């Protein structure tokens, strides 16, 4: 067993590491922020609608009418665009993710160094410090006040003390103390890699756009299954069809019109473009629909430290009525405690050295709010929050409250003759001094707070610090709902009942002394009231609240456990990037709604025409190639351009209902107008036959669809007018050039047919204007 003892002291040798790497006993399971290249290709190629369109394409090829099979190129183009854009986004996001990849400190050959998690091997000795995520399963070999939060694994939020010989499991997080453990399970056998992989891979958060689109696709699929066989039977029996090829072509045209082939692609592409745009602003989107969800957020819960302030603190002032030599010596010893944190780092710059010798102590815990050090011959000294350390009636308490009310962080230093017992304070504590620390408020915090206030987003500042300190910072940056620091709520007075807690959260804006368990409870209480909640944070104590929130936003300099569970990571830890994310989300959701209207209008008028054909027995009035041309000019090109254009409209709930309220009546108008145009030319030009009807119907649908596009694009800024003009000119060229009209798009163009089509199309456009004007949301910024 001497070999194990050697490992515990000096770590593995280089030869032992190489042996384990050769055996595959490593953590080489990389987390990623997006799907792999193979998954991207499969997801864009193998879709139900691609399969349906491919089958319909093969049917058209069997008829010998190759022009009508050009809709197959739409499948190829849409798929290629989706694959290329997602691969580009993947490369960008993966490069940024490297900056956030968690690391581990291991001891090998007696030297401690930091390595990537995937390089950890079985039996490695891994150091643990406050804020670390445990990256492998193992056995503790050294512990100094080590406490681990296992809530990510068990749901139990109370920190678990760890001693030598205890097991630690990957996926847990160190919340106090320090230690070391020997890895017994790594890689795919460990919890940490799977947890990080699940949290960081391409996943789908609750997205209204995605959910609404999927519901539409299910409905359309069911309609196609019901209508398809009946339509083919109708076309085979129609007197307008001369052979099975014409009947099959008509049936395929109707079915192709019902397929929203680009809608899913367009949604994914919009998410991708938004993610890449945010990446340029140092914001890592770990789950693509997160940009849309943040646009729906109506409550943002902020952690003060690292969000409103820089997170770093510096020593500001020492207040002591008596001799200061012992006080300074005790602070110097506390500053060099093994469980170093931001407070000890701030003290170390002022209290550099001491001759006192440490004999023991209790590490700092965010739950206790204090730490202690036992000395050789000088008693026990405790440093912590005044309300947690000072006994009732101590004169320092009032002075501490006055300092905290001015927005500065204040700690009390107390001494005792007896040491702390476990995690209980000594009974004979005597306050000796106040230690004042200063936080730097971020220069951009006030502007960011103002932005959210103007946009109607409620802010709730939730911090573990002294309530008055938190309140003073909140007042200084202009958080709505608080005018003086004294209005901040001490979370220790909050009720446990979720409904009662929600009542408080609806009225008070700032909270101090909030425990990790209460942060989770606050998020859940707000969600119970129907709010969409975003949570920002950087510490381990924020991790589960971020996971429970609708959107978790982690700071790039935060703990690895926090970054692993967040949907968004602000890589440079600037809270000021959140308005950019909100703006991107609003642009995505507003523009996709426009595009969805275009797609669904086509689906509705295609279904209306199919039903009219079933009822009347005539041939379907549009050929597949003509539908392809109409879709390209009125849906495909403008849909992509509008989806990627600027749009600052605020989020309005009810995406699916609004789309259907506009698309259904508009589609019905266009479908009936196309049928009316077909009937009109048959009476005016009896010898024109099916070709004349298709020509007029094509012109009618083009005119009405372009007018629908103009309605959805309003207000018509310069670039939108240019887009509409270009599309109209393209349609005119197709109709005017015989080679394009007759040979490619199978149109039999004559002046009379064009005039009839324009006249009926104009009537349809007028009806679309009447229907749409009262329904479409006009609050769209140029």
XYZ file of C-alpha atoms in Angstrom:
782
model
C 0.000 0.000 0.000
C 3.025 2.285 0.022
C 2.319 3.166 -3.583
C -1.046 4.650 -2.582
C 0.577 6.633 0.207
C 3.126 8.031 -2.231
C 0.344 9.046 -4.592
C -1.445 10.865 -1.818
C 1.641 12.894 -0.978
C 3.377 13.598 -4.285
C 0.794 12.641 -6.878
C 1.282 10.412 -9.878
C 4.555 10.258 -11.743
C 4.763 11.123 -15.423
C 5.106 7.439 -16.256
C 1.983 6.564 -14.269
C 0.045 9.330 -16.039
C 1.183 8.053 -19.440
C 0.120 4.525 -18.495
C -3.372 5.677 -17.559
C -3.682 7.765 -20.712
C -2.740 4.712 -22.788
C -5.397 2.674 -20.959
C -8.052 5.316 -21.660
C -8.538 6.140 -17.962
C -8.873 9.882 -18.603
C -11.534 12.574 -18.532
C -11.267 13.131 -22.283
C -14.944 13.876 -22.787
C -15.105 17.415 -24.075
C -18.065 19.638 -23.327
C -19.288 21.754 -26.194
C -21.625 24.645 -26.697
C -23.215 23.391 -29.893
C -24.003 20.261 -31.836
C -21.197 18.393 -33.558
C -20.680 18.763 -37.315
C -22.309 15.404 -38.013
C -25.307 16.274 -35.869
C -25.667 19.615 -37.640
C -25.689 17.981 -41.077
C -28.128 15.251 -40.009
C -30.441 17.737 -38.274
C -30.663 19.923 -41.382
C -30.885 17.113 -43.934
C -32.981 14.466 -42.234
C -36.240 16.268 -41.476
C -39.842 15.152 -42.065
C -40.445 17.943 -44.549
C -37.240 17.336 -46.469
C -38.303 13.705 -46.730
C -41.775 14.668 -47.942
C -40.475 17.161 -50.494
C -37.904 14.663 -51.750
C -40.634 12.064 -52.247
C -42.789 14.597 -54.108
C -39.750 15.557 -56.220
C -39.272 11.931 -57.258
C -42.954 11.722 -58.187
C -42.592 14.816 -60.394
C -39.523 13.352 -62.086
C -41.586 10.274 -62.930
C -44.083 12.501 -64.760
C -41.353 13.846 -67.045
C -42.146 17.511 -66.248
C -38.718 18.482 -64.963
C -39.598 22.174 -64.489
C -42.158 21.285 -61.837
C -39.401 19.617 -59.839
C -37.460 22.818 -59.246
C -38.906 23.016 -55.738
C -36.337 20.318 -54.971
C -33.666 23.003 -55.318
C -35.376 24.845 -52.479
C -34.725 21.840 -50.256
C -31.066 21.790 -51.279
C -30.654 25.553 -50.833
C -32.412 25.664 -47.464
C -30.418 22.718 -46.178
C -27.103 24.154 -47.401
C -27.803 27.549 -45.846
C -28.737 25.934 -42.532
C -25.637 23.726 -42.434
C -23.229 26.504 -43.429
C -24.644 29.043 -40.990
C -24.731 26.618 -38.086
C -21.194 25.386 -38.750
C -19.979 28.983 -38.814
C -21.790 29.709 -35.570
C -20.421 26.508 -34.036
C -16.842 27.523 -34.788
C -17.391 30.958 -33.258
C -19.102 29.639 -30.141
C -16.645 26.803 -29.598
C -13.697 29.213 -29.786
C -15.332 31.401 -27.155
C -16.203 28.379 -25.024
C -12.518 27.565 -24.656
C -12.208 30.753 -22.612
C -14.798 29.367 -20.187
C -13.658 25.745 -20.031
C -13.174 24.684 -16.380
C -9.746 23.468 -15.254
C -8.365 21.369 -12.421
C -5.300 21.779 -10.185
C -3.444 18.469 -9.898
C -0.275 17.377 -8.171
C 2.102 15.235 -10.236
C 5.723 14.430 -9.489
C 5.336 16.606 -6.384
C 4.424 19.715 -8.408
C 0.951 21.290 -8.473
C -0.210 22.745 -11.794
C -3.447 23.610 -13.591
C -4.610 21.367 -16.428
C -7.716 20.998 -18.584
C -10.362 18.698 -17.148
C -10.006 16.202 -19.995
C -6.361 15.647 -18.977
C -7.289 14.420 -15.479
C -6.608 10.677 -15.065
C -7.575 8.065 -12.525
C -5.677 8.388 -9.193
C -4.721 12.021 -9.820
C -4.407 14.198 -6.727
C -6.703 17.193 -7.217
C -6.653 20.353 -5.113
C -9.905 21.964 -4.007
C -10.514 25.593 -3.079
C -13.614 27.631 -2.365
C -15.593 28.092 -5.581
C -14.175 25.031 -7.362
C -16.342 22.433 -9.025
C -15.372 18.870 -8.157
C -14.348 17.396 -11.511
C -14.116 13.695 -10.653
C -15.316 11.210 -8.069
C -12.776 10.495 -5.374
C -11.669 10.177 -1.757
C -10.587 13.151 0.369
C -6.919 12.931 1.361
C -6.603 16.349 3.052
C -9.188 18.802 4.393
C -9.090 22.156 6.145
C -12.647 23.228 6.914
C -13.750 21.662 3.632
C -17.480 21.990 2.916
C -19.120 20.811 -0.304
C -22.470 21.793 -1.794
C -24.003 18.662 -3.310
C -27.281 20.311 -4.298
C -26.519 19.903 -7.997
C -26.582 16.143 -7.378
C -29.020 15.532 -4.538
C -31.158 18.665 -4.333
C -30.134 19.070 -0.682
C -28.815 22.604 -0.328
C -27.074 22.354 3.067
C -23.252 22.255 2.740
C -21.742 18.893 3.644
C -18.519 18.916 5.737
C -15.816 16.639 4.349
C -13.012 15.001 6.303
C -10.106 12.763 5.282
C -11.473 9.479 3.970
C -14.858 10.899 2.907
C -16.084 10.510 -0.632
C -16.615 13.490 -2.937
C -18.640 13.282 -6.117
C -18.111 15.210 -9.265
C -20.720 17.829 -9.960
C -20.628 19.097 -6.401
C -19.002 22.430 -5.547
C -16.695 23.644 -2.781
C -18.358 26.386 -0.725
C -15.911 26.644 2.175
C -12.418 25.614 3.147
C -9.858 23.780 1.064
C -8.619 20.255 0.574
C -7.377 17.584 -1.764
C -8.804 14.345 -3.078
C -7.638 11.345 -5.071
C -9.681 10.683 -8.212
C -11.302 7.261 -8.400
C -13.707 7.789 -11.318
C -13.086 10.122 -14.249
C -14.396 10.817 -17.728
C -17.649 9.146 -18.702
C -17.771 7.409 -15.300
C -17.810 10.699 -13.381
C -20.672 13.088 -12.654
C -18.913 16.360 -13.497
C -18.321 15.754 -17.164
C -21.877 14.573 -17.728
C -23.277 17.545 -15.817
C -21.193 20.046 -17.773
C -21.991 18.283 -21.049
C -25.708 18.378 -20.329
C -25.603 22.039 -19.320
C -23.400 23.326 -22.142
C -24.348 21.310 -25.203
C -26.860 22.443 -27.822
C -30.177 22.148 -25.980
C -33.607 23.660 -26.317
C -34.818 25.883 -23.517
C -38.516 26.681 -23.303
C -39.002 28.778 -26.417
C -42.356 30.189 -27.480
C -41.147 30.395 -31.073
C -39.987 26.782 -31.180
C -43.050 25.466 -29.347
C -45.436 27.429 -31.563
C -43.663 26.374 -34.746
C -43.682 22.710 -33.743
C -47.388 22.863 -32.987
C -48.061 24.375 -36.415
C -46.000 21.690 -38.111
C -47.991 18.952 -36.363
C -51.282 20.467 -37.498
C -50.056 20.871 -41.068
C -48.811 17.280 -41.159
C -52.199 15.969 -40.077
C -53.979 18.102 -42.697
C -51.678 16.853 -45.440
C -52.315 13.238 -44.459
C -56.051 13.845 -44.659
C -56.146 15.979 -47.814
C -53.410 14.288 -49.897
C -55.210 11.050 -50.893
C -58.500 12.881 -51.529
C -56.726 15.452 -53.670
C -55.050 12.824 -55.841
C -58.389 11.035 -56.299
C -60.020 14.358 -57.268
C -57.329 15.219 -59.805
C -57.532 11.794 -61.442
C -61.297 12.315 -61.915
C -61.099 15.972 -63.060
C -62.118 16.651 -66.694
C -59.286 19.239 -66.853
C -56.569 16.573 -66.583
C -55.673 14.588 -69.684
C -53.470 11.886 -68.089
C -52.120 10.622 -64.801
C -49.064 12.851 -65.113
C -51.198 16.012 -65.014
C -53.253 14.638 -62.133
C -50.132 13.785 -60.181
C -48.636 17.215 -60.909
C -51.731 18.967 -59.565
C -51.768 16.886 -56.390
C -48.051 17.486 -55.814
C -48.508 21.239 -56.342
C -51.164 21.393 -53.631
C -49.073 19.380 -51.179
C -45.906 21.382 -51.859
C -47.856 24.552 -51.126
C -48.827 23.212 -47.710
C -45.219 22.494 -46.685
C -43.600 25.370 -44.693
C -40.209 24.084 -45.783
C -38.192 27.102 -44.640
C -39.882 28.056 -41.378
C -37.879 25.787 -39.058
C -34.679 26.642 -40.904
C -35.448 30.338 -40.658
C -36.008 30.115 -36.904
C -32.733 28.247 -36.365
C -30.870 30.636 -38.646
C -32.189 33.666 -36.777
C -31.021 32.152 -33.486
C -27.617 31.433 -34.999
C -27.120 34.931 -36.343
C -28.151 36.391 -32.986
C -25.703 34.112 -31.160
C -22.828 35.112 -33.424
C -23.721 38.817 -33.097
C -23.681 38.482 -29.305
C -20.409 36.557 -29.438
C -18.806 39.628 -30.986
C -19.976 41.520 -27.890
C -18.315 39.006 -25.551
C -21.523 37.154 -24.685
C -21.482 33.367 -25.016
C -24.873 31.848 -25.828
C -24.762 28.272 -24.578
C -28.331 27.449 -25.627
C -29.478 29.199 -28.802
C -33.162 29.873 -27.982
C -31.966 31.696 -24.861
C -31.800 34.956 -26.823
C -35.534 34.700 -27.473
C -36.376 33.724 -23.892
C -34.525 36.703 -22.456
C -36.655 38.940 -24.679
C -39.673 37.566 -22.776
C -38.142 38.124 -19.329
C -40.110 40.533 -17.179
C -38.130 40.137 -13.936
C -34.325 40.203 -13.642
C -32.849 39.074 -10.333
C -29.431 40.669 -9.862
C -26.620 39.701 -7.569
C -24.972 42.896 -6.336
C -21.386 41.712 -6.258
C -19.945 41.208 -9.719
C -23.042 42.635 -11.398
C -23.700 46.129 -10.072
C -20.201 46.289 -8.591
C -16.875 45.060 -9.932
C -16.783 42.290 -7.374
C -13.362 43.199 -6.046
C -13.040 44.909 -2.689
C -10.240 46.874 -1.150
C -9.425 47.815 2.417
C -10.794 51.249 3.228
C -10.659 51.939 6.965
C -9.966 50.367 10.366
C -12.072 51.646 13.276
C -10.827 50.621 16.718
C -11.198 52.493 20.022
C -8.415 50.636 21.844
C -4.873 49.468 21.031
C -4.441 48.408 17.434
C -1.367 46.169 17.579
C -3.310 43.009 18.468
C -6.037 43.943 16.022
C -3.575 44.346 13.152
C -1.804 41.118 14.039
C -5.087 39.178 14.106
C -6.147 40.639 10.768
C -2.801 39.706 9.226
C -3.297 36.125 10.387
C -6.855 36.040 9.053
C -5.610 37.456 5.748
C -3.322 34.451 5.279
C -5.952 31.805 6.109
C -5.862 28.694 3.862
C -9.417 29.356 2.672
C -8.416 32.607 0.977
C -11.284 34.647 -0.437
C -11.880 38.198 -1.623
C -11.976 39.563 1.926
C -8.685 37.985 2.950
C -7.127 39.179 -0.310
C -8.243 42.745 0.444
C -6.823 42.517 3.983
C -3.551 41.040 2.786
C -2.682 44.248 0.970
C -2.836 46.251 4.219
C -1.961 43.726 6.937
C 1.035 42.001 5.466
C 2.789 40.112 8.249
C 2.593 39.009 11.870
C 4.621 36.984 14.328
C 1.535 35.239 15.670
C 1.127 31.533 14.971
C -2.121 29.965 13.814
C -3.206 26.819 15.693
C -6.634 26.249 14.175
C -9.821 27.955 13.146
C -13.109 27.787 11.263
C -13.116 28.653 7.544
C -15.488 31.228 6.136
C -18.925 29.998 5.050
C -21.500 32.000 3.116
C -24.156 30.442 5.341
C -22.430 31.461 8.625
C -21.028 34.786 7.365
C -17.908 34.543 9.562
C -14.530 32.840 9.938
C -12.212 32.430 12.887
C -8.569 31.800 13.689
C -7.137 30.237 16.865
C -3.731 31.578 17.907
C -0.924 30.395 20.108
C -1.232 32.550 23.224
C -3.493 35.289 21.870
C -6.921 33.636 21.999
C -9.468 33.244 19.222
C -10.330 35.981 16.752
C -13.518 36.067 14.694
C -14.106 38.179 11.571
C -17.552 38.387 10.051
C -20.824 40.198 9.524
C -21.655 42.400 12.547
C -25.188 41.069 12.930
C -23.870 37.490 12.958
C -20.874 38.046 15.278
C -21.666 40.846 17.719
C -23.674 39.976 20.816
C -26.897 41.963 21.431
C -26.289 45.469 22.707
C -22.650 45.710 21.634
C -21.812 49.385 20.991
C -20.071 48.568 17.727
C -23.334 47.345 16.188
C -24.789 50.832 15.719
C -21.601 52.201 14.231
C -21.442 49.245 11.841
C -25.013 49.884 10.703
C -24.259 53.559 10.016
C -21.251 52.638 7.873
C -23.180 49.960 5.973
C -25.971 52.460 5.269
C -23.444 54.544 3.330
C -22.913 51.677 0.910
C -19.657 50.351 2.275
C -18.987 46.841 3.427
C -18.237 46.547 7.129
C -16.974 43.556 9.094
C -16.458 43.228 12.806
C -13.360 41.758 14.439
C -14.050 40.181 17.807
C -11.835 38.260 20.236
C -12.512 35.497 22.744
C -10.518 33.443 25.173
C -12.216 30.195 24.169
C -12.062 28.754 20.645
C -15.037 28.202 18.367
C -16.597 24.783 18.831
C -17.377 23.254 15.480
C -19.367 25.895 13.665
C -20.621 27.657 16.835
C -19.233 31.048 17.861
C -17.333 31.340 21.168
C -19.583 32.442 23.991
C -17.284 35.176 25.356
C -16.856 37.274 22.215
C -15.855 40.908 22.637
C -16.036 43.343 19.715
C -12.617 44.905 19.111
C -12.737 46.744 15.759
C -14.636 47.457 12.586
C -13.000 46.713 9.262
C -14.411 48.826 6.423
C -14.046 47.585 2.890
C -15.034 49.430 -0.268
C -16.656 48.090 -3.418
C -16.329 49.747 -6.797
C -19.670 50.306 -8.509
C -19.504 49.590 -12.231
C -19.512 52.679 -14.401
C -22.172 51.192 -16.676
C -24.459 49.848 -13.932
C -26.670 52.945 -13.722
C -27.215 53.084 -17.502
C -28.078 49.379 -17.625
C -30.530 49.691 -14.733
C -32.132 52.663 -16.465
C -32.519 50.667 -19.682
C -34.408 47.871 -17.941
C -36.610 50.357 -16.103
C -37.506 52.097 -19.367
C -38.271 48.752 -21.017
C -40.696 47.730 -18.285
C -38.497 44.979 -16.829
C -38.691 44.654 -13.039
C -35.375 44.451 -11.173
C -34.803 42.602 -7.920
C -31.389 42.899 -6.253
C -30.675 39.731 -4.276
C -27.433 39.547 -2.316
C -25.858 37.777 0.627
C -24.404 41.051 1.921
C -25.698 43.341 4.627
C -29.129 44.670 3.571
C -28.150 48.289 4.078
C -24.976 47.841 2.064
C -26.943 46.285 -0.754
C -29.596 48.987 -0.460
C -27.057 51.785 -0.661
C -25.530 50.354 -3.824
C -28.999 49.872 -5.331
C -29.917 53.491 -4.567
C -26.647 54.742 -6.059
C -27.323 53.052 -9.425
C -31.001 54.023 -9.502
C -32.775 50.695 -9.011
C -36.531 51.460 -9.135
C -38.516 50.723 -5.988
C -35.984 51.832 -3.393
C -35.142 55.375 -2.297
C -33.069 54.819 0.862
C -30.742 52.039 1.981
C -32.962 51.366 4.995
C -35.729 50.078 2.691
C -33.712 46.979 1.784
C -35.229 43.789 3.201
C -33.291 41.483 5.510
C -33.926 38.051 3.992
C -33.851 36.438 7.418
C -37.285 37.982 7.968
C -38.776 36.542 4.792
C -41.557 33.941 5.033
C -41.005 30.358 3.924
C -44.435 30.029 2.326
C -44.032 30.494 -1.485
C -47.184 32.595 -1.869
C -46.299 34.857 1.037
C -42.755 35.173 -0.320
C -44.129 36.097 -3.752
C -46.237 38.843 -2.149
C -43.105 40.397 -0.647
C -41.193 40.077 -3.926
C -43.934 41.947 -5.767
C -43.474 45.010 -3.516
C -39.814 45.172 -2.372
C -36.872 45.586 -4.747
C -33.715 44.915 -2.709
C -32.788 42.036 -0.393
C -29.731 41.357 1.747
C -28.496 38.338 3.702
C -30.104 36.023 1.174
C -29.015 32.395 1.481
C -28.523 30.122 -1.562
C -31.719 28.275 -0.620
C -33.647 31.557 -0.523
C -32.361 32.583 -3.960
C -33.881 29.417 -5.393
C -37.082 29.981 -3.453
C -37.326 33.563 -4.745
C -36.925 32.469 -8.355
C -39.584 29.795 -7.948
C -41.970 32.143 -6.140
C -41.752 34.669 -8.972
C -42.311 31.920 -11.539
C -45.415 30.766 -9.641
C -46.836 34.236 -10.228
C -46.378 33.856 -13.972
C -43.178 35.857 -14.314
C -40.406 34.941 -16.745
C -37.296 35.224 -14.570
C -33.660 35.837 -15.441
C -31.032 35.361 -12.740
C -27.503 36.727 -12.829
C -24.685 35.527 -10.630
C -21.056 34.584 -10.357
C -20.711 32.537 -7.181
C -21.307 28.907 -6.333
C -24.210 30.003 -4.150
C -25.928 31.293 -7.312
C -25.615 28.046 -9.293
C -28.935 26.415 -8.439
C -30.894 29.660 -8.696
C -29.424 30.146 -12.182
C -30.419 26.598 -13.087
C -33.997 27.098 -11.850
C -34.474 30.472 -13.548
C -35.943 30.692 -17.039
C -32.600 32.171 -18.085
C -29.376 31.894 -16.091
C -26.728 34.537 -16.814
C -23.260 33.831 -15.438
C -20.282 36.144 -15.224
C -17.193 34.998 -17.093
C -14.994 35.389 -14.023
C -17.432 33.437 -11.866
C -17.177 29.930 -10.467
C -17.000 27.027 -12.903
C -20.135 25.476 -11.415
C -22.074 28.670 -12.119
C -20.883 28.974 -15.705
C -21.708 25.322 -16.350
C -25.419 25.695 -15.608
C -26.023 29.094 -17.237
C -27.555 29.613 -20.669
C -25.629 32.855 -21.169
C -22.110 33.734 -20.044
C -20.934 37.349 -20.055
C -17.323 36.586 -20.888
C -15.944 39.929 -19.735
C -18.362 39.962 -16.767
C -20.014 43.213 -17.881
C -23.635 43.519 -16.828
C -23.988 46.187 -19.531
C -24.150 43.455 -22.194
C -27.597 42.320 -21.028
C -29.436 45.067 -22.965
C -27.686 43.778 -26.107
C -29.032 40.308 -25.400
C -32.547 41.619 -24.781
C -32.401 43.620 -28.012
C -31.254 40.561 -29.990
C -34.023 38.475 -28.482
C -36.650 41.049 -29.350
C -35.312 41.343 -32.885
C -35.460 37.563 -33.333
C -38.968 37.058 -31.959
C -40.473 40.043 -33.820
C -38.845 39.196 -37.152
C -39.628 35.479 -36.987
C -43.258 36.420 -36.381
C -43.216 38.414 -39.620
C -41.664 35.528 -41.521
C -44.039 32.986 -39.968
C -46.955 35.048 -41.253
C -45.569 34.824 -44.788
C -45.148 31.044 -44.592
C -48.545 30.399 -43.081
C -50.376 32.622 -45.540
C -49.010 30.361 -48.299
C -49.998 27.225 -46.384
C -53.531 28.571 -45.862
C -54.167 29.612 -49.473
C -52.732 26.302 -50.689
C -55.138 24.443 -48.379
C -58.060 26.648 -49.495
C -57.287 25.933 -53.138
C -57.038 22.205 -52.362
C -60.461 22.245 -50.693
C -61.966 24.239 -53.583
C -60.541 21.718 -56.036
C -62.026 18.848 -54.044
C -65.433 20.562 -54.031
C -65.484 21.742 -57.643
C -63.656 18.953 -59.423
C -61.480 21.348 -61.472
C -57.718 20.955 -61.863
C -55.474 22.537 -59.251
C -54.897 26.094 -60.580
C -51.155 26.282 -59.859
C -48.290 24.093 -61.043
C -45.419 23.186 -58.669
C -42.949 25.361 -60.618
C -45.296 28.324 -60.353
C -45.661 27.815 -56.605
C -41.889 27.615 -56.336
C -41.542 30.963 -58.091
C -44.266 32.557 -55.925
C -42.725 31.167 -52.732
C -39.261 32.385 -53.666
C -40.362 35.937 -54.458
C -42.948 36.440 -51.712
C -41.679 34.211 -48.891
C -38.182 32.776 -49.284
C -36.103 35.853 -50.145
C -38.096 38.440 -48.157
C -38.541 36.056 -45.233
C -34.794 35.659 -44.751
C -34.100 39.360 -45.266
C -36.798 40.473 -42.821
C -35.792 37.845 -40.248
C -32.256 39.201 -40.139
C -33.127 42.892 -40.271
C -33.262 45.352 -37.355
C -36.349 45.384 -35.143
C -36.725 46.860 -31.652
C -40.376 46.002 -30.971
C -40.998 44.943 -27.392
C -42.048 41.364 -26.806
C -45.803 40.795 -26.921
C -47.108 37.418 -25.643
C -49.175 35.165 -27.889
C -46.966 34.543 -30.936
C -48.958 31.598 -32.296
C -52.395 33.168 -31.845
C -51.341 36.430 -33.492
C -49.816 34.627 -36.471
C -52.951 32.549 -37.024
C -55.292 35.535 -36.652
C -53.545 37.281 -39.539
C -52.484 34.327 -41.708
C -55.806 32.466 -41.805
C -58.091 35.262 -43.120
C -55.346 36.559 -45.422
C -54.705 33.093 -46.821
C -58.417 32.513 -47.329
C -58.720 35.801 -49.273
C -55.760 34.953 -51.511
C -56.914 31.377 -52.086
C -60.445 32.394 -53.065
C -59.073 35.218 -55.237
C -56.842 32.763 -57.115
C -59.848 30.497 -57.693
C -61.893 33.524 -58.793
C -59.216 34.546 -61.279
C -59.188 31.011 -62.700
C -62.973 31.086 -63.173
C -62.917 34.592 -64.657
C -60.421 33.789 -67.397
C -62.211 30.533 -68.221
C -65.350 32.575 -69.002
C -63.471 35.348 -70.821
C -61.136 33.034 -72.715
C -62.848 29.635 -73.056
C -60.149 28.304 -75.360
C -57.313 29.094 -72.978
C -57.868 25.975 -70.939
C -55.845 25.024 -67.916
C -52.762 27.072 -68.934
C -54.784 30.318 -68.959
C -56.222 29.594 -65.528
C -52.785 28.872 -64.068
C -51.379 32.086 -65.561
C -54.100 34.272 -64.075
C -53.990 32.495 -60.713
C -50.218 32.995 -60.579
C -50.552 36.728 -61.224
C -53.327 37.041 -58.620
C -51.310 35.268 -55.940
C -48.185 37.267 -56.756
C -50.013 40.604 -56.449
C -51.860 39.690 -53.238
C -48.799 38.060 -51.641
C -46.529 41.018 -52.406
C -49.126 43.308 -50.850
C -49.223 41.042 -47.786
C -45.445 41.347 -47.625
C -45.714 45.153 -47.733
C -48.209 45.006 -44.877
C -45.909 42.890 -42.710
C -42.840 44.994 -43.534
C -44.331 48.264 -42.310
C -43.177 50.878 -41.518
C -41.619 50.945 -44.981
C -38.097 52.263 -44.530
C -35.714 52.689 -47.432
C -34.252 49.205 -47.446
C -37.696 47.626 -47.217
C -38.987 49.683 -50.158
C -35.935 48.604 -52.159
C -36.634 44.972 -51.259
C -40.269 45.198 -52.374
C -39.306 47.015 -55.580
C -36.713 44.386 -56.413
C -39.138 41.513 -55.867
C -41.870 43.207 -57.936
C -39.421 43.879 -60.746
C -38.316 40.229 -60.704
C -41.932 39.086 -61.053
C -42.461 41.520 -63.936
C -39.355 40.235 -65.728
C -40.533 36.634 -65.416
C -43.910 37.526 -66.937
C -42.383 39.689 -69.698
C -39.613 37.352 -70.894
C -41.136 34.515 -72.953
C -38.300 32.060 -72.293
C -38.777 32.420 -68.537
C -42.577 32.599 -68.585
C -43.311 29.777 -71.038
C -40.322 27.440 -70.967
C -39.350 27.601 -67.297
C -42.501 28.541 -65.360
C -45.086 27.048 -67.789
C -47.096 30.282 -68.033
C -49.201 31.169 -71.100
C -48.912 34.962 -70.864
C -51.194 37.265 -72.866
C -52.122 40.906 -72.148
C -55.685 39.913 -71.321
C -54.617 37.267 -68.796
C -52.170 39.604 -67.125
C -54.791 42.368 -66.869
C -57.381 39.979 -65.406
C -54.809 38.742 -62.919
C -53.812 42.271 -61.922
C -57.454 43.316 -61.512
C -58.412 40.356 -59.339
C -55.095 40.627 -57.469
C -55.780 44.301 -56.745
C -59.174 43.438 -55.256
C -57.537 40.730 -53.151
C -54.836 43.177 -52.039
C -57.508 45.631 -50.931
C -59.210 42.944 -48.851
C -55.854 41.922 -47.360
C -55.278 45.550 -46.364
C -58.665 45.709 -44.636
C -58.123 42.405 -42.831
C -54.545 43.074 -41.846
C -54.696 46.701 -40.797
C -56.692 45.944 -37.667
C -54.658 42.874 -36.729
C -50.991 43.552 -37.365
C -48.938 45.083 -34.593
C -47.817 48.526 -35.704
C -45.297 49.063 -32.905
C -42.309 48.072 -35.038
C -39.346 50.382 -35.043
C -37.743 51.262 -38.376
